[in-house]
Amino acid sequence: MNVVQPATQPLSAELIGRFRKIVGDKYAVTDTAEIAPYVTEERDLFHGKSPLVLRPGSTEEVSAICKLASEHRVALVPQGGNTGLVGGQTPHNGEVVVSLRRLDQIRDIDTASNTMTCEAGVVLQVAQQRASEVDRLFPLSLGAEGSCTIGGNLSTNAGGTTALAYGVAREMALGLQVVLADGRILNGLSKLKKDNTGYDLRNLFIGAEGTLGIITAATLKLFPKPHAIETAFVGLKSPAAALRLLSISQNEAAGTLTSFELLSDLAVHFSVRHGIDIRDPLSGSYPWYVLMELSSPRDDARAALESILAQGLENGVVEDAVIAANLSQRSAFWKLRDEMSAAQKPEGGSIKHDISVPVVAVPDFIEQANAAVMKLIPGARPVPFGHLGDGNIHYNVSQPVGGEAADFLARWNEVNAVVFDIVLRMGGSISAEHGIGVLKRDELPHVKDKVAIELMRGIKAMLDPLGIMNPGKVL
Ligand code: FAD
């Protein structure tokens, strides 16, 4: 997908030399082959171009880059793990990429305050591991956790599979260090839970997708490490049955219900068909599945999970279920779930949505969206899956079998229109957790409150008056 934007000025060799001086020769990339991984993303959906990728090694270097860019009106695209799904990290129009991956230090872990201060390029999985080593939990978890970064997670306000219990990335950050477009460094690396000293600047940068500044470090919350984790894979007849199981689970397990993922049969079949070493944990086939997890500091999770499933079977909500017997079975259940996005690619064109509606409306949403999409494109294959506990469904649609991918993808906007229409009627959001980027930028003014858009534009103009910070994204 190519995005048309105003042309950026070509960089002179002299200016490239000045940027090079800031980060050092080794970390200023100009070779086309070396630049390639920074300008495309793994699904091959977005392709950009850039004359220069800068890989700074400190906040001061990021600051010097922004100052120079600002003096010469050079557009910058901040990038972390390059796993974003809305084209926000791609230089669509020849911008300079600022890759934060070398900022990979964990500066401080404080188990008394339950905080961890990470640089922006720390990979999420590394942050999780370091927390675990000191008997704490950093709960953010998503399929891309082996490569996405803390800076990217905060800039997209990532959700993932534990938001049900711990909230989204925004709720896990106490403080931020941010370099502004003009190079000033906003030092807000606070460990404080309580700090009522004026406007909440931190939350401006979280979810801003790199359009307001570059996050260079963050102080994150740590949580008690659960000592009993129990995971079940459940077969059901319908999303309505899954909703009833969610209600039973929340009554029975209260705050220890950490994940509740709804999976359509097609999403499971694609993972099994295209993933390596993936199998359906249940012997029978069901139209819908739930992957649920309880995490408790005590040894009561197994009994609670068994009681939930017994109630579900008794009430006719659950058709069949299996509880992971050990860590490797638990990993196998999650692998099936985590492969779902990648497993759609071999099935041809896939039109993606990341929507949320009130939890109670999810079954109706799926029913109405399936009917509308299949009326629009007979043979289209809806592959809904996602975080039912958060009302967040990845409502993806695969092309009809035997059709042309290009013909199908040409109808992206039409499919979006019918799906978003249902979402908006239900009081939902067109972007639950992936962000706006370029993928939904043109849609945003039609679906968001007018005054909110005005305020967003005003904030952007104040913090980035020259428009050099990730131009053309979000707004
Ligand atoms: P990037 O992709 O590099 O960048 C994303 C955005 O943040 C861009 O706009 C970029 O400019 C900006 N940015 C990056 N770093 C900085 C920084 N330091 N300062 C300022 N701006 C910055 N997302 C979810 O929310 N939930 C999921 O369950 C989920 N599952 C996924 C599963 C798979 C298999 C994949 C491929 C992606 C998934 N994602 C999910 C999307 C993606 O992983 C998240 O958006 C993630 O937070 C992006 O992190 P990143 O480091 O890769 O950021």
Coordinates of C-alpha atoms and ligand atoms in Angstrom, one line a residue:
M1 CA 0.0 0.0 0.0
N2 CA 1.6 3.3 -1.0
V3 CA 0.7 6.6 0.7
V4 CA 0.8 9.9 -1.2
Q5 CA 2.2 12.7 0.8
P6 CA 3.9 16.0 0.1
A7 CA 7.5 15.4 -1.2
T8 CA 10.3 15.9 1.3
Q9 CA 13.5 17.7 0.1
P10 CA 16.4 15.5 -1.0
L11 CA 19.1 15.4 1.7
S12 CA 22.4 17.0 0.7
A13 CA 25.6 15.0 1.1
E14 CA 26.7 17.7 3.5
L15 CA 23.7 17.3 5.7
I16 CA 24.0 13.5 5.7
G17 CA 27.6 14.0 6.8
R18 CA 26.4 16.2 9.8
F19 CA 23.8 13.5 10.8
R20 CA 26.6 10.9 10.4
K21 CA 28.8 12.8 12.8
I22 CA 26.2 12.7 15.5
V23 CA 25.8 8.9 15.6
G24 CA 29.2 7.8 14.2
D25 CA 29.9 6.3 10.7
K26 CA 28.8 2.8 11.8
Y27 CA 25.4 3.9 12.8
A28 CA 24.4 6.0 9.9
V29 CA 23.1 3.6 7.3
T30 CA 22.9 4.8 3.6
D31 CA 23.4 1.5 1.8
T32 CA 20.1 0.5 0.0
A33 CA 20.4 -3.2 0.9
E34 CA 21.0 -2.3 4.6
I35 CA 18.1 0.2 4.6
A36 CA 15.7 -2.3 3.2
P37 CA 14.6 -4.0 6.5
Y38 CA 13.7 -0.6 7.9
V39 CA 11.4 0.5 5.0
T40 CA 9.2 -2.6 4.7
E41 CA 7.3 -4.5 7.3
E42 CA 6.9 -8.2 7.8
R43 CA 3.5 -8.5 6.2
D44 CA 4.7 -6.7 3.0
L45 CA 1.7 -4.4 3.3
F46 CA 3.6 -1.1 3.5
H47 CA 6.7 -0.2 1.5
G48 CA 8.6 3.0 2.1
K49 CA 11.9 4.6 1.1
S50 CA 14.6 6.5 2.9
P51 CA 18.0 7.9 2.1
L52 CA 19.3 7.5 5.7
V53 CA 18.7 5.4 8.8
L54 CA 20.2 6.8 12.0
R55 CA 20.8 4.5 14.9
P56 CA 21.6 6.7 17.9
G57 CA 23.1 5.2 21.0
S58 CA 22.0 7.8 23.6
T59 CA 19.2 10.3 24.4
E60 CA 21.7 13.1 23.8
E61 CA 22.3 11.8 20.2
V62 CA 18.5 11.6 19.6
S63 CA 18.4 15.2 20.8
A64 CA 21.2 16.3 18.5
I65 CA 19.4 14.6 15.6
C66 CA 16.1 16.3 16.3
K67 CA 17.8 19.7 16.7
L68 CA 19.6 19.4 13.3
A69 CA 16.5 18.0 11.6
S70 CA 14.5 20.9 13.0
E71 CA 17.1 23.5 11.7
H72 CA 16.9 22.0 8.2
R73 CA 13.3 20.9 8.2
V74 CA 14.2 17.2 7.7
A75 CA 11.3 14.9 8.4
L76 CA 12.0 12.0 10.8
V77 CA 10.2 8.6 11.4
P78 CA 10.9 7.1 14.8
Q79 CA 11.1 3.3 14.7
G80 CA 11.4 0.5 17.3
G81 CA 10.9 -3.1 16.4
N82 CA 9.1 -2.3 13.1
T83 CA 6.2 -4.6 14.1
G84 CA 3.5 -2.0 13.9
L85 CA 0.4 -2.9 11.9
V86 CA -0.8 0.5 10.6
G87 CA 2.2 1.8 8.7
G88 CA 3.2 4.3 11.3
Q89 CA 6.9 3.3 11.4
T90 CA 7.4 3.3 7.7
P91 CA 9.0 6.2 5.9
H92 CA 6.4 6.5 3.1
N93 CA 7.9 9.6 1.5
G94 CA 11.7 9.5 1.9
E95 CA 11.9 10.6 5.5
V96 CA 15.0 9.8 7.7
V97 CA 14.4 6.8 9.9
V98 CA 15.5 7.1 13.6
S99 CA 15.8 3.6 14.9
L100 CA 15.8 3.4 18.7
R101 CA 17.0 -0.2 18.9
R102 CA 20.4 0.7 20.2
L103 CA 18.9 2.3 23.3
D104 CA 18.5 -1.1 24.9
Q105 CA 19.6 -0.6 28.5
I106 CA 17.5 -1.3 31.6
R107 CA 18.6 1.6 33.7
D108 CA 17.1 0.6 37.0
I109 CA 14.9 -2.0 38.7
D110 CA 13.4 -1.0 42.0
T111 CA 11.6 -3.9 43.7
A112 CA 10.5 -1.8 46.7
S113 CA 8.8 0.8 44.4
N114 CA 7.9 -1.9 41.9
T115 CA 9.3 0.0 39.0
M116 CA 11.7 -0.7 36.1
T117 CA 13.3 2.0 34.0
C118 CA 14.0 0.9 30.4
E119 CA 15.4 2.6 27.4
A120 CA 13.0 2.8 24.4
G121 CA 14.8 0.1 22.4
V122 CA 14.5 -2.6 25.0
V123 CA 12.7 -5.6 23.4
L124 CA 9.4 -6.3 25.3
Q125 CA 10.4 -10.0 25.9
V126 CA 13.7 -8.8 27.5
A127 CA 11.8 -6.4 29.8
Q128 CA 9.5 -9.4 30.8
Q129 CA 12.5 -11.6 31.5
R130 CA 14.4 -9.0 33.5
A131 CA 11.3 -8.4 35.7
S132 CA 10.9 -12.2 36.1
E133 CA 14.5 -12.5 37.3
V134 CA 13.7 -10.3 40.3
D135 CA 10.4 -12.2 41.0
R136 CA 8.2 -9.5 39.5
L137 CA 5.9 -9.4 36.4
F138 CA 5.9 -6.9 33.6
P139 CA 2.5 -8.0 32.2
L140 CA 2.3 -6.5 28.7
S141 CA 2.2 -9.5 26.3
L142 CA 1.6 -9.7 22.5
G143 CA 2.4 -11.9 19.6
A144 CA 5.3 -9.6 18.5
E145 CA 7.0 -9.5 22.0
G146 CA 10.2 -11.1 20.7
S147 CA 10.9 -8.1 18.5
C148 CA 8.7 -5.1 19.4
T149 CA 10.2 -2.5 21.8
I150 CA 9.1 -0.6 24.9
G151 CA 9.2 2.7 23.0
G152 CA 7.0 1.2 20.2
N153 CA 4.6 -0.3 22.8
L154 CA 4.1 3.0 24.5
S155 CA 3.9 5.0 21.2
T156 CA 1.1 2.7 20.0
N157 CA -0.4 2.2 23.5
A158 CA -0.3 -1.5 22.8
G159 CA -3.0 -3.8 24.3
G160 CA -2.3 -7.5 23.9
T161 CA -3.5 -10.6 25.7
T162 CA -3.3 -9.4 29.4
A163 CA -5.1 -6.0 29.1
L164 CA -8.1 -7.7 30.7
A165 CA -6.3 -7.8 34.0
Y166 CA -3.5 -5.3 33.8
G167 CA -4.8 -2.7 31.3
V168 CA -3.1 -1.4 28.2
A169 CA 0.5 0.0 27.9
R170 CA -0.6 3.4 29.0
E171 CA -1.6 2.0 32.4
M172 CA 1.8 0.4 32.9
A173 CA 3.9 3.6 32.5
L174 CA 4.7 6.0 35.4
G175 CA 7.2 8.3 33.6
L176 CA 8.8 9.1 30.3
Q177 CA 11.8 10.7 28.9
V178 CA 11.0 12.3 25.5
V179 CA 13.0 14.2 23.0
L180 CA 10.9 16.9 21.4
A181 CA 11.0 18.0 17.7
D182 CA 13.3 20.9 18.5
G183 CA 15.7 18.7 20.4
R184 CA 14.7 19.6 23.9
I185 CA 14.7 16.7 26.4
L186 CA 11.6 16.3 28.5
N187 CA 12.7 14.5 31.7
G188 CA 9.7 12.9 33.2
L189 CA 11.2 9.6 34.4
S190 CA 9.2 9.6 37.6
K191 CA 8.6 6.5 39.8
L192 CA 5.7 8.3 41.5
K193 CA 2.2 6.8 41.5
K194 CA 0.9 10.1 42.9
D195 CA 2.0 13.4 41.4
N196 CA -0.7 16.0 40.9
T197 CA 1.4 18.8 39.6
G198 CA -0.5 20.0 36.5
Y199 CA -1.2 18.6 33.1
D200 CA -0.5 15.0 32.3
L201 CA 2.2 15.4 29.7
R202 CA 3.2 11.7 29.8
N203 CA -0.1 10.6 28.4
L204 CA 0.2 13.0 25.4
F205 CA 3.2 11.0 24.1
I206 CA 1.7 7.6 24.8
G207 CA -0.3 6.5 21.8
A208 CA 1.0 9.5 19.7
E209 CA 2.7 7.1 17.3
G210 CA 5.8 9.2 17.2
T211 CA 4.0 12.3 15.9
L212 CA 4.8 14.5 19.0
G213 CA 8.3 13.5 20.0
I214 CA 10.7 10.5 20.4
I215 CA 10.4 8.5 23.6
T216 CA 13.9 7.5 24.7
A217 CA 13.1 5.9 28.1
A218 CA 10.2 5.0 30.4
T219 CA 9.7 4.1 34.0
L220 CA 7.3 1.1 34.0
K221 CA 5.2 -0.5 36.7
L222 CA 6.0 -4.0 37.9
F223 CA 3.5 -6.4 39.5
P224 CA 3.6 -9.4 41.8
K225 CA 4.7 -12.5 39.8
P226 CA 2.0 -15.1 39.6
H227 CA 3.1 -18.4 40.9
A228 CA 0.2 -20.5 39.5
I229 CA -0.7 -20.1 35.9
E230 CA -3.4 -22.3 34.4
T231 CA -4.5 -22.3 30.8
A232 CA -7.4 -23.9 29.0
F233 CA -8.4 -24.3 25.4
V234 CA -12.2 -24.5 25.1
G235 CA -14.6 -25.5 22.2
L236 CA -17.9 -23.7 22.0
K237 CA -20.9 -23.2 19.7
S238 CA -21.0 -19.4 19.4
P239 CA -19.6 -16.1 20.5
A240 CA -22.7 -15.8 22.7
A241 CA -21.6 -18.9 24.6
A242 CA -18.1 -17.5 24.9
L243 CA -19.6 -14.3 26.5
R244 CA -21.5 -16.5 29.0
L245 CA -18.2 -18.3 29.8
L246 CA -16.5 -15.0 30.3
S247 CA -19.2 -14.0 32.8
I248 CA -18.8 -17.3 34.7
S249 CA -15.0 -16.8 34.7
Q250 CA -15.1 -13.3 36.0
N251 CA -17.5 -14.3 38.8
E252 CA -15.4 -17.3 39.8
A253 CA -11.8 -16.0 39.2
A254 CA -12.3 -12.3 39.8
G255 CA -8.9 -10.5 39.2
T256 CA -7.0 -13.7 38.4
L257 CA -8.6 -14.0 35.0
T258 CA -5.7 -12.6 32.9
S259 CA -6.6 -13.6 29.3
F260 CA -9.8 -14.5 27.5
E261 CA -9.2 -14.9 23.7
L262 CA -12.0 -15.7 21.3
L263 CA -10.9 -17.6 18.2
S264 CA -13.0 -18.5 15.2
D265 CA -12.7 -22.0 13.7
L266 CA -11.1 -20.6 10.5
A267 CA -8.5 -18.7 12.6
V268 CA -7.6 -22.0 14.3
H269 CA -7.6 -23.9 11.0
F270 CA -5.2 -21.4 9.4
S271 CA -2.8 -21.6 12.3
V272 CA -2.8 -25.4 12.2
R273 CA -2.5 -25.5 8.4
H274 CA 0.3 -23.0 8.1
G275 CA 2.2 -22.9 11.4
I276 CA 5.1 -25.2 12.2
D277 CA 4.4 -27.8 14.9
I278 CA 0.9 -26.4 15.7
R279 CA -2.0 -28.7 16.3
D280 CA -5.6 -28.2 17.6
P281 CA -5.5 -29.3 21.3
L282 CA -9.1 -30.7 21.1
S283 CA -10.0 -33.9 19.2
G284 CA -13.4 -32.6 17.9
S285 CA -14.1 -29.6 15.7
Y286 CA -16.1 -26.6 17.0
P287 CA -17.2 -23.4 15.3
W288 CA -15.6 -21.2 18.1
Y289 CA -12.8 -21.6 20.6
V290 CA -11.7 -19.7 23.7
L291 CA -8.1 -19.6 25.0
M292 CA -8.3 -18.5 28.7
E293 CA -5.7 -18.1 31.4
L294 CA -5.8 -17.6 35.1
S295 CA -2.7 -16.3 37.0
S296 CA -2.7 -16.3 40.7
P297 CA -0.2 -15.5 43.4
R298 CA -1.6 -18.5 45.4
D299 CA -2.1 -22.1 44.4
D300 CA -5.8 -21.8 43.7
A301 CA -5.8 -21.2 39.9
R302 CA -6.3 -24.9 39.0
A303 CA -9.3 -25.4 41.2
A304 CA -10.8 -22.1 40.0
L305 CA -10.3 -23.1 36.3
E306 CA -11.8 -26.6 36.8
S307 CA -14.8 -25.1 38.6
I308 CA -15.3 -22.6 35.7
L309 CA -15.2 -25.3 33.1
A310 CA -17.4 -27.6 35.1
Q311 CA -20.1 -24.9 35.4
G312 CA -19.7 -24.2 31.7
L313 CA -20.2 -27.8 30.8
E314 CA -23.2 -28.1 33.1
N315 CA -24.9 -25.0 31.7
G316 CA -24.3 -26.1 28.1
V317 CA -21.9 -23.2 27.4
V318 CA -18.8 -25.3 27.0
E319 CA -18.7 -28.2 24.4
D320 CA -15.3 -29.5 25.3
A321 CA -12.2 -28.2 27.0
V322 CA -8.6 -29.2 27.9
I323 CA -6.4 -27.7 30.5
A324 CA -2.6 -27.5 29.8
A325 CA -0.9 -30.2 31.8
N326 CA 2.5 -28.6 31.7
L327 CA 4.5 -25.6 30.5
S328 CA 5.1 -27.0 27.0
Q329 CA 1.4 -27.6 26.5
R330 CA 0.7 -24.1 27.7
S331 CA 3.2 -22.7 25.2
A332 CA 1.7 -24.9 22.4
F333 CA -1.8 -23.3 23.1
W334 CA -0.3 -19.8 23.0
K335 CA 1.7 -20.6 19.8
L336 CA -1.5 -21.5 18.1
R337 CA -2.9 -18.1 19.1
D338 CA 0.3 -16.1 18.3
E339 CA 0.6 -17.5 14.8
M340 CA -2.9 -16.4 13.8
S341 CA -1.8 -13.1 12.1
A342 CA 1.0 -14.7 10.1
A343 CA -1.1 -17.7 9.2
Q344 CA -3.5 -15.6 7.2
K345 CA -0.8 -14.6 4.7
P346 CA -0.6 -17.9 2.8
E347 CA -4.4 -17.8 2.3
G348 CA -4.0 -14.8 0.0
G349 CA -5.3 -11.2 0.4
S350 CA -6.5 -10.3 3.9
I351 CA -8.4 -7.1 4.8
K352 CA -7.7 -6.2 8.4
H353 CA -9.7 -4.5 11.1
D354 CA -8.8 -4.0 14.8
I355 CA -12.1 -2.9 16.3
S356 CA -13.6 -2.6 19.7
V357 CA -17.2 -2.6 20.8
P358 CA -18.8 -2.9 24.2
V359 CA -18.0 -6.5 25.4
V360 CA -21.7 -7.3 25.4
A361 CA -22.1 -6.4 21.7
V362 CA -19.3 -8.7 20.4
P363 CA -21.6 -11.6 19.3
D364 CA -24.0 -9.2 17.5
F365 CA -21.0 -7.4 15.9
I366 CA -19.6 -10.6 14.5
E367 CA -23.0 -11.8 13.2
Q368 CA -23.8 -8.5 11.5
A369 CA -20.3 -8.0 10.1
N370 CA -20.1 -11.5 8.7
A371 CA -23.5 -11.0 7.0
A372 CA -22.5 -7.6 5.6
V373 CA -19.1 -8.7 4.3
M374 CA -20.4 -11.8 2.7
K375 CA -23.2 -9.9 1.0
L376 CA -20.6 -7.4 -0.3
I377 CA -18.1 -10.1 -1.5
P378 CA -19.7 -13.5 -1.8
G379 CA -17.1 -16.2 -0.9
A380 CA -15.1 -13.8 1.4
R381 CA -13.9 -15.6 4.5
P382 CA -14.1 -13.7 7.8
V383 CA -11.4 -14.8 10.3
P384 CA -12.4 -13.0 13.5
F385 CA -10.3 -13.6 16.6
G386 CA -9.1 -11.5 19.5
H387 CA -9.4 -10.2 23.0
L388 CA -13.1 -10.9 23.9
G389 CA -12.5 -9.8 27.5
D390 CA -11.7 -6.3 26.2
G391 CA -14.4 -6.2 23.4
N392 CA -11.5 -6.1 20.9
I393 CA -11.8 -8.2 17.8
H394 CA -9.3 -8.5 15.0
Y395 CA -12.0 -8.8 12.4
N396 CA -9.9 -9.9 9.4
V397 CA -11.3 -11.1 6.1
S398 CA -9.5 -13.5 3.8
Q399 CA -10.1 -13.5 0.1
P400 CA -12.4 -16.0 -1.6
V401 CA -10.6 -19.3 -2.4
G402 CA -9.3 -19.2 -6.0
G403 CA -9.8 -15.4 -6.3
E404 CA -7.2 -12.8 -7.2
A405 CA -5.5 -11.2 -4.2
A406 CA -5.2 -7.8 -6.0
D407 CA -8.9 -7.7 -6.9
F408 CA -9.8 -8.5 -3.4
L409 CA -7.5 -6.0 -1.8
A410 CA -8.8 -3.3 -4.2
R411 CA -12.0 -3.5 -2.2
W412 CA -10.3 -2.7 1.1
N413 CA -12.1 0.6 1.6
E414 CA -15.5 -0.8 0.8
V415 CA -15.1 -3.7 3.3
N416 CA -13.8 -1.2 5.9
A417 CA -16.9 1.0 5.3
V418 CA -19.4 -1.8 6.0
V419 CA -17.5 -3.0 9.0
F420 CA -16.9 0.4 10.5
D421 CA -20.5 1.4 10.0
I422 CA -21.6 -1.5 12.3
V423 CA -18.8 -0.7 14.8
L424 CA -19.9 3.0 15.0
R425 CA -23.6 2.1 15.4
M426 CA -22.6 0.0 18.4
G427 CA -20.6 2.8 20.0
G428 CA -17.2 1.2 19.2
S429 CA -13.8 2.2 18.0
I430 CA -12.2 1.7 14.5
S431 CA -8.8 1.2 16.2
A432 CA -8.8 -0.7 19.5
E433 CA -5.0 -1.3 20.0
H434 CA -3.0 -1.0 16.8
G435 CA -3.3 2.8 16.3
I436 CA -4.0 5.0 13.3
G437 CA -0.7 5.3 11.4
V438 CA -1.5 5.8 7.8
L439 CA -3.9 2.9 7.5
K440 CA -6.8 4.7 9.3
R441 CA -5.6 8.3 9.1
D442 CA -8.2 9.4 6.5
E443 CA -11.0 7.7 8.4
L444 CA -10.2 9.4 11.7
P445 CA -11.8 12.8 11.1
H446 CA -15.1 11.1 10.2
V447 CA -15.3 9.0 13.3
K448 CA -13.8 11.1 16.1
D449 CA -15.3 14.0 17.9
K450 CA -14.7 17.2 16.0
V451 CA -13.4 19.1 19.0
A452 CA -11.1 16.3 19.8
I453 CA -9.6 16.5 16.3
E454 CA -9.2 20.3 16.7
L455 CA -7.4 19.8 20.0
M456 CA -5.1 17.1 18.5
R457 CA -4.2 19.4 15.7
G458 CA -3.5 22.2 18.1
I459 CA -1.2 20.0 20.3
K460 CA 0.6 18.8 17.2
A461 CA 1.2 22.4 16.0
M462 CA 2.5 23.4 19.4
L463 CA 4.9 20.5 19.9
D464 CA 6.0 20.1 16.3
P465 CA 5.4 23.4 14.5
L466 CA 7.5 22.4 11.5
G467 CA 5.8 19.1 11.0
I468 CA 9.0 17.1 11.0
M469 CA 7.9 14.4 13.5
N470 CA 6.4 11.4 11.6
P471 CA 4.5 13.5 9.1
G472 CA 1.3 12.2 7.6
K473 CA 0.7 9.7 10.4
V474 CA -2.4 9.9 12.6
L475 CA -3.6 13.4 11.5
Ligands
FAD1 P1 7.3 0.1 15.6 O1 6.5 -0.8 14.7 O2 8.7 0.3 15.2 O3 6.5 1.6 15.6 C1 5.2 1.7 15.8 C2 4.8 3.2 16.0 O4 5.4 3.8 17.1 C3 5.2 4.0 14.8 O5 4.3 5.1 14.6 C4 6.6 4.6 15.2 O6 6.9 5.8 14.6 C5 6.3 4.8 16.7 N1 7.5 4.6 17.6 C6 8.3 3.5 17.7 N2 9.2 3.7 18.6 C7 9.1 5.0 19.1 C8 9.7 5.8 20.0 N3 10.7 5.3 20.8 N4 9.3 7.1 20.2 C9 8.3 7.6 19.5 N5 7.6 6.9 18.6 C10 8.0 5.6 18.4 N6 -0.4 -4.8 19.0 C11 -1.2 -4.8 20.1 O7 -1.5 -3.7 20.6 N7 -1.7 -5.9 20.6 C12 -1.4 -7.2 20.0 O8 -1.9 -8.2 20.5 C13 -0.5 -7.2 18.9 N8 -0.1 -8.4 18.4 C14 0.7 -8.4 17.3 C15 1.1 -9.6 16.8 C16 2.0 -9.6 15.7 C17 2.4 -11.0 15.2 C18 2.5 -8.4 15.2 C19 3.4 -8.4 14.0 C20 2.1 -7.2 15.7 C21 1.2 -7.2 16.8 N9 0.9 -5.9 17.3 C22 0.0 -5.9 18.4 C23 1.3 -4.7 16.8 C24 2.7 -4.2 17.3 O9 3.5 -5.3 17.7 C25 2.6 -3.2 18.3 O10 2.0 -2.0 17.8 C26 3.9 -2.7 19.0 O11 3.6 -2.0 20.1 C27 4.8 -1.9 18.1 O12 6.1 -1.9 18.7 P2 7.4 -1.7 17.8 O13 8.6 -1.5 18.7 O14 7.6 -2.7 16.8 O15 7.1 -0.3 17.1

